[in-house]
CSV table of C-alpha atoms in Angstrom, one decimal:
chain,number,residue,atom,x,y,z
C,1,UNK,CA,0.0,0.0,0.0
C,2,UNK,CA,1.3,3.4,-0.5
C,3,UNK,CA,2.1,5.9,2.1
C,4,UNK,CA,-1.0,8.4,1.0
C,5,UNK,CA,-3.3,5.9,-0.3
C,6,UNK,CA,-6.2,6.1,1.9
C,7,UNK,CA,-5.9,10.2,1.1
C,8,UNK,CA,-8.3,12.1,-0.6
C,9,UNK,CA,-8.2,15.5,-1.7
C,10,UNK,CA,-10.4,17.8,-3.5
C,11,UNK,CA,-8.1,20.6,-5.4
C,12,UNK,CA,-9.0,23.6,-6.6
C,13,UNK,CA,-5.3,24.1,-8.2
C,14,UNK,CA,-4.5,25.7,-11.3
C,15,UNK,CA,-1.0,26.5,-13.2
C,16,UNK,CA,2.3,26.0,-11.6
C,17,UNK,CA,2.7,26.5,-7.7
C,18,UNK,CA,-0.4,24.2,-6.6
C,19,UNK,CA,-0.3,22.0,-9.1
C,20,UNK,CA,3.7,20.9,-7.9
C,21,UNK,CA,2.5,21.0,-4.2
C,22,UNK,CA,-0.3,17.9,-4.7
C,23,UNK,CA,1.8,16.5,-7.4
C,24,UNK,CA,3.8,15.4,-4.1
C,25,UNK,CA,1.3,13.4,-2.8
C,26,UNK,CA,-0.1,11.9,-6.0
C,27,UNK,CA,3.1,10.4,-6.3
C,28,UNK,CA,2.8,9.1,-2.7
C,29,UNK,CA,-0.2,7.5,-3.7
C,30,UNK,CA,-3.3,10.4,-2.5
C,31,UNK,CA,-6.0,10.5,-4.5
C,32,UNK,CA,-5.8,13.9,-5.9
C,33,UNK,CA,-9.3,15.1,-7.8
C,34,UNK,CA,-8.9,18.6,-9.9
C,35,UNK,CA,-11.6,20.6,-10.2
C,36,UNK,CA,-11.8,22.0,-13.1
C,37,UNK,CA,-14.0,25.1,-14.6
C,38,UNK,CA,-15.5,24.2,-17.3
C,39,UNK,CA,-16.7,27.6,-18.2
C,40,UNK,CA,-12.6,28.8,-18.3
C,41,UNK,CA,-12.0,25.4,-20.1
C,42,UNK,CA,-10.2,23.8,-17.0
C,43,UNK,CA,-6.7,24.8,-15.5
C,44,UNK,CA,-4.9,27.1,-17.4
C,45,UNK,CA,-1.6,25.3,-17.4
C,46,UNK,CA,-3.1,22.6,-20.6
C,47,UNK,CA,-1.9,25.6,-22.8
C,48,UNK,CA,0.8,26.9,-21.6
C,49,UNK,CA,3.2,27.1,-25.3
C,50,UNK,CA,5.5,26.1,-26.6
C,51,UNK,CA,4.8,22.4,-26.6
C,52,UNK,CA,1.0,22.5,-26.7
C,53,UNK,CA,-1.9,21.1,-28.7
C,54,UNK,CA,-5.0,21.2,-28.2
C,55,UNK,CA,-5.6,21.2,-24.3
C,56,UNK,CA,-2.7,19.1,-23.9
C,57,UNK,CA,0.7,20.8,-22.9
C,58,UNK,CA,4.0,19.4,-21.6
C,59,UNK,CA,4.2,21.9,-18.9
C,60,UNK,CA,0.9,20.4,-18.0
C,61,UNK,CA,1.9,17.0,-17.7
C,62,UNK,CA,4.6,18.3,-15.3
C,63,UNK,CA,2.4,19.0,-12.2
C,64,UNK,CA,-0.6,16.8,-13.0
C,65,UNK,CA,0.7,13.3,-13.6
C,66,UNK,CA,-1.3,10.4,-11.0
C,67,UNK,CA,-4.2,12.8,-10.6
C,68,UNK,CA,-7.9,12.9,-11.8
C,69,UNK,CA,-9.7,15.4,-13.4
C,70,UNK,CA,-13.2,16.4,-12.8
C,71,UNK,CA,-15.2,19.4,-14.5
C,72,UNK,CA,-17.3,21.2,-11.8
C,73,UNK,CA,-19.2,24.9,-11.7
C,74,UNK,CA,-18.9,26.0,-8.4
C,75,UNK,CA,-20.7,28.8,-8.9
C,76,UNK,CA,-23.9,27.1,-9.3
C,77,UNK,CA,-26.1,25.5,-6.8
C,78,UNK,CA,-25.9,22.1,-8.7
C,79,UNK,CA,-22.4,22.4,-8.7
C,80,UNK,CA,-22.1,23.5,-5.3
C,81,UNK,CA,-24.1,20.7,-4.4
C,82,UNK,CA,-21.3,17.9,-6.0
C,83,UNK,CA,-18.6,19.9,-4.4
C,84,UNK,CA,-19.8,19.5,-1.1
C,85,UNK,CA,-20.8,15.6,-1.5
C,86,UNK,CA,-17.0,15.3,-2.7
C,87,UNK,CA,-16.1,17.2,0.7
C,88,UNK,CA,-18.1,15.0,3.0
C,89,UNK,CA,-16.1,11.9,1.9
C,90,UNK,CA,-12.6,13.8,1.5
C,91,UNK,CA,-9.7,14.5,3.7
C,92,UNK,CA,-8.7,17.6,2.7
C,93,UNK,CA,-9.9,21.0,0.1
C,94,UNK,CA,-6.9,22.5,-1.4
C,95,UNK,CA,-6.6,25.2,-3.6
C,96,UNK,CA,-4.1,27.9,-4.8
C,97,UNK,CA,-6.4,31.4,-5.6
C,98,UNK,CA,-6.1,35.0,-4.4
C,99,UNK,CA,-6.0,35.1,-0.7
C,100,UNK,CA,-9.9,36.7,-0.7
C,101,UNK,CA,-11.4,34.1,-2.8
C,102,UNK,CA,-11.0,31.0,-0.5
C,103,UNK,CA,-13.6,33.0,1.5
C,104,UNK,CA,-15.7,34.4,-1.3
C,105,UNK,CA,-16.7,30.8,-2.7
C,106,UNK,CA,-17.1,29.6,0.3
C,107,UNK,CA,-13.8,26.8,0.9
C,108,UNK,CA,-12.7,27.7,4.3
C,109,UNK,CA,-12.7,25.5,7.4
C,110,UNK,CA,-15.8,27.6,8.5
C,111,UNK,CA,-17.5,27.0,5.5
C,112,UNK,CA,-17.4,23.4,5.1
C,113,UNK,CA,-16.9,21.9,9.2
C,114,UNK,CA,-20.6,21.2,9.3
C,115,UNK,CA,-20.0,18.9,6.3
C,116,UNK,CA,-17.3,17.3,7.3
C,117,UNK,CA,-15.5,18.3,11.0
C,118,UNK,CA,-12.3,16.7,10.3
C,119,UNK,CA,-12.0,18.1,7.0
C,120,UNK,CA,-8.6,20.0,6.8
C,121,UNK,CA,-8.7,23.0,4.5
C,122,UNK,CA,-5.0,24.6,2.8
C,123,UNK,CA,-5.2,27.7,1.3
C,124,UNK,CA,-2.1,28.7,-1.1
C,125,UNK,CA,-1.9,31.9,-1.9
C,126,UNK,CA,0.2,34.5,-3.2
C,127,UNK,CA,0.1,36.7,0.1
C,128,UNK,CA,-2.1,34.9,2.4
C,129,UNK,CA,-5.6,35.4,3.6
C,130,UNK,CA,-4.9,38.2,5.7
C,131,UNK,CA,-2.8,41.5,5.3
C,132,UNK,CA,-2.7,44.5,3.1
C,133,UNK,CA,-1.7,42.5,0.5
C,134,UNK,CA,-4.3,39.8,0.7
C,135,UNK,CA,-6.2,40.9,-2.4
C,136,UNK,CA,-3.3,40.5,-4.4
C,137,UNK,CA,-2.6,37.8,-7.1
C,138,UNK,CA,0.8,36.7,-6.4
C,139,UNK,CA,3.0,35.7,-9.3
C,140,UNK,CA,7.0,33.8,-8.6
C,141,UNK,CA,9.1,36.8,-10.9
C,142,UNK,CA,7.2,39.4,-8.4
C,143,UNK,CA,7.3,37.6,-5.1
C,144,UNK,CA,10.9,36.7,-5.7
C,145,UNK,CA,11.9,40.8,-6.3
C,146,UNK,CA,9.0,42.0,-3.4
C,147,UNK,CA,11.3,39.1,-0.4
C,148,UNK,CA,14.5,40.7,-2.1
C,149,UNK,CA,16.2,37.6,-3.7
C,150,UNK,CA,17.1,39.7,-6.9
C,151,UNK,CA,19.3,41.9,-4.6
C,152,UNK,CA,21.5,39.3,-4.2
C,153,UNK,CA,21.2,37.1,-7.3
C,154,UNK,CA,22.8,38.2,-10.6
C,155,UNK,CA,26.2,39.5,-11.2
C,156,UNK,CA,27.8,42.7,-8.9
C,157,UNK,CA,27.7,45.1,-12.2
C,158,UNK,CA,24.4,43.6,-13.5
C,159,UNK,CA,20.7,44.1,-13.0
C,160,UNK,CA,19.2,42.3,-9.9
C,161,UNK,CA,18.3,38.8,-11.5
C,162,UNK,CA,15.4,36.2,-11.0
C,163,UNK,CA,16.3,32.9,-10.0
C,164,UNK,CA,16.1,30.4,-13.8
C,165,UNK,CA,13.7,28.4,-11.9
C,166,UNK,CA,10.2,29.6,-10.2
C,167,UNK,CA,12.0,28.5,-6.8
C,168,UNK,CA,9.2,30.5,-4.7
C,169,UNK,CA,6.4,28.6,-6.6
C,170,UNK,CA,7.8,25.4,-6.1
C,171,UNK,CA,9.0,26.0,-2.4
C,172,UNK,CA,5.5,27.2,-2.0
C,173,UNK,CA,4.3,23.6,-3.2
C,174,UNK,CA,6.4,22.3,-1.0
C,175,UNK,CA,5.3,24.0,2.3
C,176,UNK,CA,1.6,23.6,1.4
C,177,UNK,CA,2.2,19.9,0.8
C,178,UNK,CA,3.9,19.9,4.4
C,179,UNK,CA,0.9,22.2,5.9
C,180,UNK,CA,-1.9,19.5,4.4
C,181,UNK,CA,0.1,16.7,5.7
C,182,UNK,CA,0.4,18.2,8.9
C,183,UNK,CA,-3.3,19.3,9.1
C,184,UNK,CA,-4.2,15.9,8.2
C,185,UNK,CA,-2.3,14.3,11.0
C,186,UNK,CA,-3.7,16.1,13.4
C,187,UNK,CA,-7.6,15.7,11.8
C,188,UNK,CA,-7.2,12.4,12.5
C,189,UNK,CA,-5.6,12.3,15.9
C,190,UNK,CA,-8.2,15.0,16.8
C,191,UNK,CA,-11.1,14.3,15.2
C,192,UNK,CA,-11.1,18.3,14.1
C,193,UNK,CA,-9.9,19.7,11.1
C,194,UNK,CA,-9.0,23.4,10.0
C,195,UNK,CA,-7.3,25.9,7.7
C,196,UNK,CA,-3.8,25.9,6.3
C,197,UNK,CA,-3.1,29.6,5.4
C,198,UNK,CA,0.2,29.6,3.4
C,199,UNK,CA,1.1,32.0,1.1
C,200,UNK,CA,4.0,32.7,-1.5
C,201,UNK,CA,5.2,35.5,0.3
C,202,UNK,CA,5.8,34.0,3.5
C,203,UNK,CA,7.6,30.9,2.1
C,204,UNK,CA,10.0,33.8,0.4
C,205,UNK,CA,10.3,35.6,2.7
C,206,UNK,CA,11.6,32.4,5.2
C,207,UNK,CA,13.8,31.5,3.0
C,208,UNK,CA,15.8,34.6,3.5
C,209,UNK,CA,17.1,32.3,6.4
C,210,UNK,CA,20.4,33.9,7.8
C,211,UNK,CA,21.0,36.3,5.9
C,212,UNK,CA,17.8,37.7,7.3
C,213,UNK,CA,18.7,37.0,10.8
C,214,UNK,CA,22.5,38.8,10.4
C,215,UNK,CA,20.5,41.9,9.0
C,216,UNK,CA,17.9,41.6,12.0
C,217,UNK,CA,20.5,41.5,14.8
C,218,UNK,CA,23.9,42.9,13.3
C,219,UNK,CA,23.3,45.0,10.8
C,220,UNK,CA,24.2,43.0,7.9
C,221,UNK,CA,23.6,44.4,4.2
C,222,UNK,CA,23.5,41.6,1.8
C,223,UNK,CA,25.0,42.2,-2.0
C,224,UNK,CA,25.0,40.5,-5.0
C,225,UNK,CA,28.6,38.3,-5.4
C,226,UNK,CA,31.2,38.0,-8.5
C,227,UNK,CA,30.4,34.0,-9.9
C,228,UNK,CA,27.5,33.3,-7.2
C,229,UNK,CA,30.3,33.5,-4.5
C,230,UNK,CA,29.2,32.8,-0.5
C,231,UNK,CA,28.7,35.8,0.8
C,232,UNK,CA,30.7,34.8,4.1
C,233,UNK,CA,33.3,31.7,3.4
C,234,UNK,CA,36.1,32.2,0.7
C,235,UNK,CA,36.6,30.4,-1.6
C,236,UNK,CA,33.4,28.8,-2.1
C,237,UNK,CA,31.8,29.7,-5.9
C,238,UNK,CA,32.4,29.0,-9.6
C,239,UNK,CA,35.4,29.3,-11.4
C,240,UNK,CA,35.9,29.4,-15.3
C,241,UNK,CA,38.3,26.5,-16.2
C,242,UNK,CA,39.7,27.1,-19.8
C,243,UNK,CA,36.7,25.3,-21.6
C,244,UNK,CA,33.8,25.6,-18.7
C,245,UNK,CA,32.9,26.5,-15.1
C,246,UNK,CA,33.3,24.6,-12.3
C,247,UNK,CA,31.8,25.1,-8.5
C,248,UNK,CA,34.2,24.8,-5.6
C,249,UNK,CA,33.1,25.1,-1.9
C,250,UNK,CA,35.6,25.2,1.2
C,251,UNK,CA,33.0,25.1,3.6
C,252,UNK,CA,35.0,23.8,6.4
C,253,UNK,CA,39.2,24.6,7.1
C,254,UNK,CA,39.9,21.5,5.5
C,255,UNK,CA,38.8,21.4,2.3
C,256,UNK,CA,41.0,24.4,2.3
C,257,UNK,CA,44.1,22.8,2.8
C,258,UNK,CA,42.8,20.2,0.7
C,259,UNK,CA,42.2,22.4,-2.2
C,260,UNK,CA,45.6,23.9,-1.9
C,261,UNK,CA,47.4,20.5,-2.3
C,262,UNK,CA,45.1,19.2,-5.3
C,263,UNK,CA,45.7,22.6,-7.2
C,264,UNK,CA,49.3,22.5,-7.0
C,265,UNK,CA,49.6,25.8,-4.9
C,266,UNK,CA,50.5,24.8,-1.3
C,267,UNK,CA,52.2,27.6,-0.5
C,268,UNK,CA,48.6,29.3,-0.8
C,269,UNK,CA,48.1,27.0,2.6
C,270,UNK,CA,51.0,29.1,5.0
C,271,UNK,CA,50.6,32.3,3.7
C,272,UNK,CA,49.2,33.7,6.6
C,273,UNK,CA,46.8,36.5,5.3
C,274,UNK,CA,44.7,33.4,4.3
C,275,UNK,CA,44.9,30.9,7.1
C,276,UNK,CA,41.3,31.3,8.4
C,277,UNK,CA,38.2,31.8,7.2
C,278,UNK,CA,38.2,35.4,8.7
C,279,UNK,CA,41.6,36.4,7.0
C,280,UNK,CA,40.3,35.2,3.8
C,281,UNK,CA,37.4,37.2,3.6
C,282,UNK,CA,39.3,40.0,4.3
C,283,UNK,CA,41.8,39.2,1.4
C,284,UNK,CA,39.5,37.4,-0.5
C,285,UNK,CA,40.5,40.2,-3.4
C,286,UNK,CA,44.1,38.9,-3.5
C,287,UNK,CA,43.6,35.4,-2.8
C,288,UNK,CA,40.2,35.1,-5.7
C,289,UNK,CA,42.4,36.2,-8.8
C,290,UNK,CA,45.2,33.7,-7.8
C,291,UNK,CA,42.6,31.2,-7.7
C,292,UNK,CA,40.9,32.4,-11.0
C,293,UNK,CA,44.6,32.3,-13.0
C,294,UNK,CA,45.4,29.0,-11.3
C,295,UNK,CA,41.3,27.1,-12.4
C,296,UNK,CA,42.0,28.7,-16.4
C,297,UNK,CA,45.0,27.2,-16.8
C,298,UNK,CA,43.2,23.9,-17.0
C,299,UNK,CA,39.7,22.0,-18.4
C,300,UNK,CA,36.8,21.1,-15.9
C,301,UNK,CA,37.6,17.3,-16.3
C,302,UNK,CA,41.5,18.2,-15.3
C,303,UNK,CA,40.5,20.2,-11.8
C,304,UNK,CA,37.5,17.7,-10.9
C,305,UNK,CA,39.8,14.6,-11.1
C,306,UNK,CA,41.8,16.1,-8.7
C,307,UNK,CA,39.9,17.7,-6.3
C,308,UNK,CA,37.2,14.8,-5.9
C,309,UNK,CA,39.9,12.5,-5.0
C,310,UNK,CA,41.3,14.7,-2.6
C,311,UNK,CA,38.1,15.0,-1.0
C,312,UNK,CA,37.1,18.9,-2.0
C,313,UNK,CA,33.3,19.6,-2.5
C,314,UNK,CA,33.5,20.6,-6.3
C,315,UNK,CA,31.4,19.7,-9.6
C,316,UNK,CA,30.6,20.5,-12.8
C,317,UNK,CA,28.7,23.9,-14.0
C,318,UNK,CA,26.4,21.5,-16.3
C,319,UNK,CA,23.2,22.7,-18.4
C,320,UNK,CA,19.9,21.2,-18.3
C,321,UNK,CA,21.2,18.3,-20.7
C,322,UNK,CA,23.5,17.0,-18.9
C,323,UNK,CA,22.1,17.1,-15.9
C,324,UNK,CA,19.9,15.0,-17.0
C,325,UNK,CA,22.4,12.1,-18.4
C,326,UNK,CA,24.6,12.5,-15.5
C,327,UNK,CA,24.6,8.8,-14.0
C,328,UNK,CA,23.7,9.6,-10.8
C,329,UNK,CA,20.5,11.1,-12.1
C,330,UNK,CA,19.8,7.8,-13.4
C,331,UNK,CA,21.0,5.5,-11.1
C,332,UNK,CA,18.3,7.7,-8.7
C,333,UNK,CA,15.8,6.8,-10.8
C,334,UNK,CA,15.0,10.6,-11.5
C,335,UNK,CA,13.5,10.6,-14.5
C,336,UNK,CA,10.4,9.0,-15.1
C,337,UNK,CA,8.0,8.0,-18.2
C,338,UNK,CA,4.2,8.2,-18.4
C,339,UNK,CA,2.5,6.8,-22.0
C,340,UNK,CA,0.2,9.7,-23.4
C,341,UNK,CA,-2.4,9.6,-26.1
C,342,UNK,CA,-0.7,12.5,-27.6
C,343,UNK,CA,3.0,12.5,-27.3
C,344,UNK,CA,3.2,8.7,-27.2
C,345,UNK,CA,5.9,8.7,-24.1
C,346,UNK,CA,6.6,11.4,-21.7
C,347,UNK,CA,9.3,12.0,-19.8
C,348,UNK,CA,9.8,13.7,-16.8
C,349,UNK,CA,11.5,14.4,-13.3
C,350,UNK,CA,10.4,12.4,-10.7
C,351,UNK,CA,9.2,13.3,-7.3
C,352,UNK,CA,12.3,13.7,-4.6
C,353,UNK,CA,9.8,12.7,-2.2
C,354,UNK,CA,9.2,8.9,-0.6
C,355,UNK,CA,8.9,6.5,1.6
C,356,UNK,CA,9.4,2.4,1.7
C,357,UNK,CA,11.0,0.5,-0.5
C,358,UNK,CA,7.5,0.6,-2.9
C,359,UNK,CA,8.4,2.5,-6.1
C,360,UNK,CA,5.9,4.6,-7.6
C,361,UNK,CA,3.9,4.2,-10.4
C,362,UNK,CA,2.9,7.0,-12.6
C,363,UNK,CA,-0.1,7.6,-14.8
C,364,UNK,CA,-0.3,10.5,-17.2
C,365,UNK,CA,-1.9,13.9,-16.9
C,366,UNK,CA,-5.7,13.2,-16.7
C,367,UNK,CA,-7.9,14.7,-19.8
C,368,UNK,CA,-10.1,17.1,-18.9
C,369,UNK,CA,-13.0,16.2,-17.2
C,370,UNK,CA,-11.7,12.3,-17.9
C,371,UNK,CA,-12.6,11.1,-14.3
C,372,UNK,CA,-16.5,11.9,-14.4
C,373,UNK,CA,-17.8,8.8,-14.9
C,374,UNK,CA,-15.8,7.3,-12.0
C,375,UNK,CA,-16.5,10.1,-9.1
C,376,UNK,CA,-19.8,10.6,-9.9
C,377,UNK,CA,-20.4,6.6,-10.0
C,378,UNK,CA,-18.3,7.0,-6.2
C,379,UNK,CA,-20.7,9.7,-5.1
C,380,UNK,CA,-23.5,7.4,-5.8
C,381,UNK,CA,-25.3,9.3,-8.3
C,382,UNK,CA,-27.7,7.5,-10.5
C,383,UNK,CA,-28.4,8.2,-13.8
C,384,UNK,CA,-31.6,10.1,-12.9
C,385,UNK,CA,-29.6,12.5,-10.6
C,386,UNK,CA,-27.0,13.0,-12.9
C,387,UNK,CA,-29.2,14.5,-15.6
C,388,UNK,CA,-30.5,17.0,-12.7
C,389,UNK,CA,-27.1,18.1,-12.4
C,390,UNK,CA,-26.4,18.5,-15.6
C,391,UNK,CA,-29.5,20.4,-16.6
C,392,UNK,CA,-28.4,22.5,-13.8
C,393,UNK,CA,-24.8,23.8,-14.8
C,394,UNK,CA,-22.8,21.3,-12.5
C,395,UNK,CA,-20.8,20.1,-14.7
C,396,UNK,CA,-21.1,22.5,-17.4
C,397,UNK,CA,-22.7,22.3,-21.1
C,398,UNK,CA,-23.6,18.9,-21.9
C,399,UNK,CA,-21.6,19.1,-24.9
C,400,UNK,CA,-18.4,19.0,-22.6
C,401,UNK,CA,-18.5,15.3,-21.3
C,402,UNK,CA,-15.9,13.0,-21.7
């Protein structure tokens, strides 16, 4: 049995940052049911370009593998009507929407304890329910500049720079995925459920981490660093070999004197304005170029078969490629394959997250509105009573069954 298979959760998810939260604990086995809007023609991430057709897109399959996919108009009393049925059977409501519409259509803890006491309620949002921001949509680029990351990212002489990936979406999956989990536990220990009120701009702003607690209690201003150096231990950043970049980190004294040895510059070791971590930061602009002239006289393969050896934290610069080739990503079992009526076979990163030695399974994006048949037949609908609800908007036109 897998770890999350007695879980059900109704999700109200849409695009990137929910979506990759519950794609978590689909993996894990929960049975994750979209709800779709059929009037918007479902969640907006089945045509997000540039590998789309029709209302299937790649960037799609990303965050919606091992789930089901019903249509439902919430904003009908029909519709309403399935929605709650679904809750009174389910573990959890999860959505990702502005932080005022949780409360607008009616998805809070408040709303739905009389349906269901131990249902648990999370609530992603882009600024959380409460706050002068709370009206807000909240979008990764702007919530990554608002929590100040693209201070300190990018080069010194450059324009403050985004993180490549949507790191505050997909931290922001993360911590909801946590909240539920943790909600849940405690549902069923109690008996009671509740909300989870996360938000993109709290996960950012947490992750801020030290550097957040230096400026709070010392004083510290953080910069942006030449080649994504620490901004406290030297040297630990990327240097350009003469045919790529490499990353080397002396995070403790002795991969230091480690590093000096492997290089070939051990006299680097006992000069004494860089026997500490303290005296290097101070010097760090006469020890650095030293370093630099020493890494480009060299190729990447050259300095990383000597400083893995020697037992100094270092590795390749690589691009998307060959990250994915690298053997360890396979021997991990990192990428994955799901068979689609579309793209024949899709592959994709796995889920870091597990438990057991039970490998997952995976199953393919659902089509929209593709599970119907099923939930409705779990709700215990007969045919008679599904006409009513079509005739009254739940599931939207009747045309749109699958």
């Amino acid at each position: 049995m897998k770890p999350l298979e007695d879980v059900r959760i109704i999700s109200l998810e849409q695009y990137g940052a929910g979506p990759f939260g519950s794609l978590h604990l689909a993996d894990l086995g929960a049975d994750v049911i979209k709800i779709e809007d059929p009037n918007a023609g479902g969640d907006v991430g089945r045509y997000v370009p540039p590998f789309n057709q029709g209302e299937d897109s790649l960037f799609f399959e990303s965050f919606n593998r091992n789930k089901r996919s019903l249509s439902l108009d919430l904003s009908t009393p029909a519709g309403r009507s399935v929605f709650e049925d679904l809750v009174r059977g389910a573990d959890a409501v999860y959505s990702n929407l502005r932080g005022d519409v949780p409360a607008k259509i009616g998805i809070t803890y408040d709303d739905l304890k009389h349906l269901n006491p131990a249902i648990v309620c999370c609530s992603l949002t882009g600024f959380g329910m409460t706050g002068p921001r709370a009206k807000e949509p909240g979008y990764d680029y702007i919530l990554q500049g608002l929590a100040g990351w693209m201070s300190v990212t990018g080069d010194p002489d450059g324009p403050p720079t985004k993180s490549g990936l949507s790191l505050v979406d997909y931290s922001g999956g993360f911590v909801a995925a946590i909240s539920l989990l943790s909600g849940l536990h405690a549902a069923r220990r109690d008996g009671i459920g509740g909300d989870c009120d996360v938000s993109l701009y709290d996960t950012a702003m947490s992750l801020l981490t030290y550097p957040a607690t230096w400026h709070l209690n010392a004083g510290f201003e953080p910069v942006r660093t030449k080649n994504s150096a620490h901004p406290s231990l030297v040297p630990f950043q990327a240097f350009e070999a003469s045919n790529g970049w490499l990353i080397v980190g002396c995070a403790k004294e002795k991969f230091w004197e480690r590093l000096v040895v492997a290089i070939g510059r051990p006299e680097l070791g006992q000069d004494p304005r860089f026997t500490s971590f303290a005296l290097r930061g101070q010097n760090k602009d006469v020890l650095l170029p030293m370093l630099e002239d020493t890494f480009a006289t060299n190729t990447v393969a050259h300095w990383l078969s000597l400083l893995g050896p020697a037992g100094v934290p270092s590795g390749p610069i690589n691009d998307v490629a060959h990250a994915l080739t690298e053997p360890h990503t396979l021997a991990r079992n990192l990428v994955v394959e799901t068979e689609h009526p579309v793209y024949d076979t899709v592959k994709q990163v796995a889920s870091p997250v597990n438990f057991g030695p039970e490998r997952p399974t995976y199953r393919r994006a659902p089509r929209r509105n593709e599970d119907f048949a099923d939930v409705v037949k779990e709700l215990g609908y007969d045919a008679d009573r599904v006409a009513d609800l079509w005739s009254g908007g739940a599931f939207g036109p009747v045309e749109a069954t699958v």
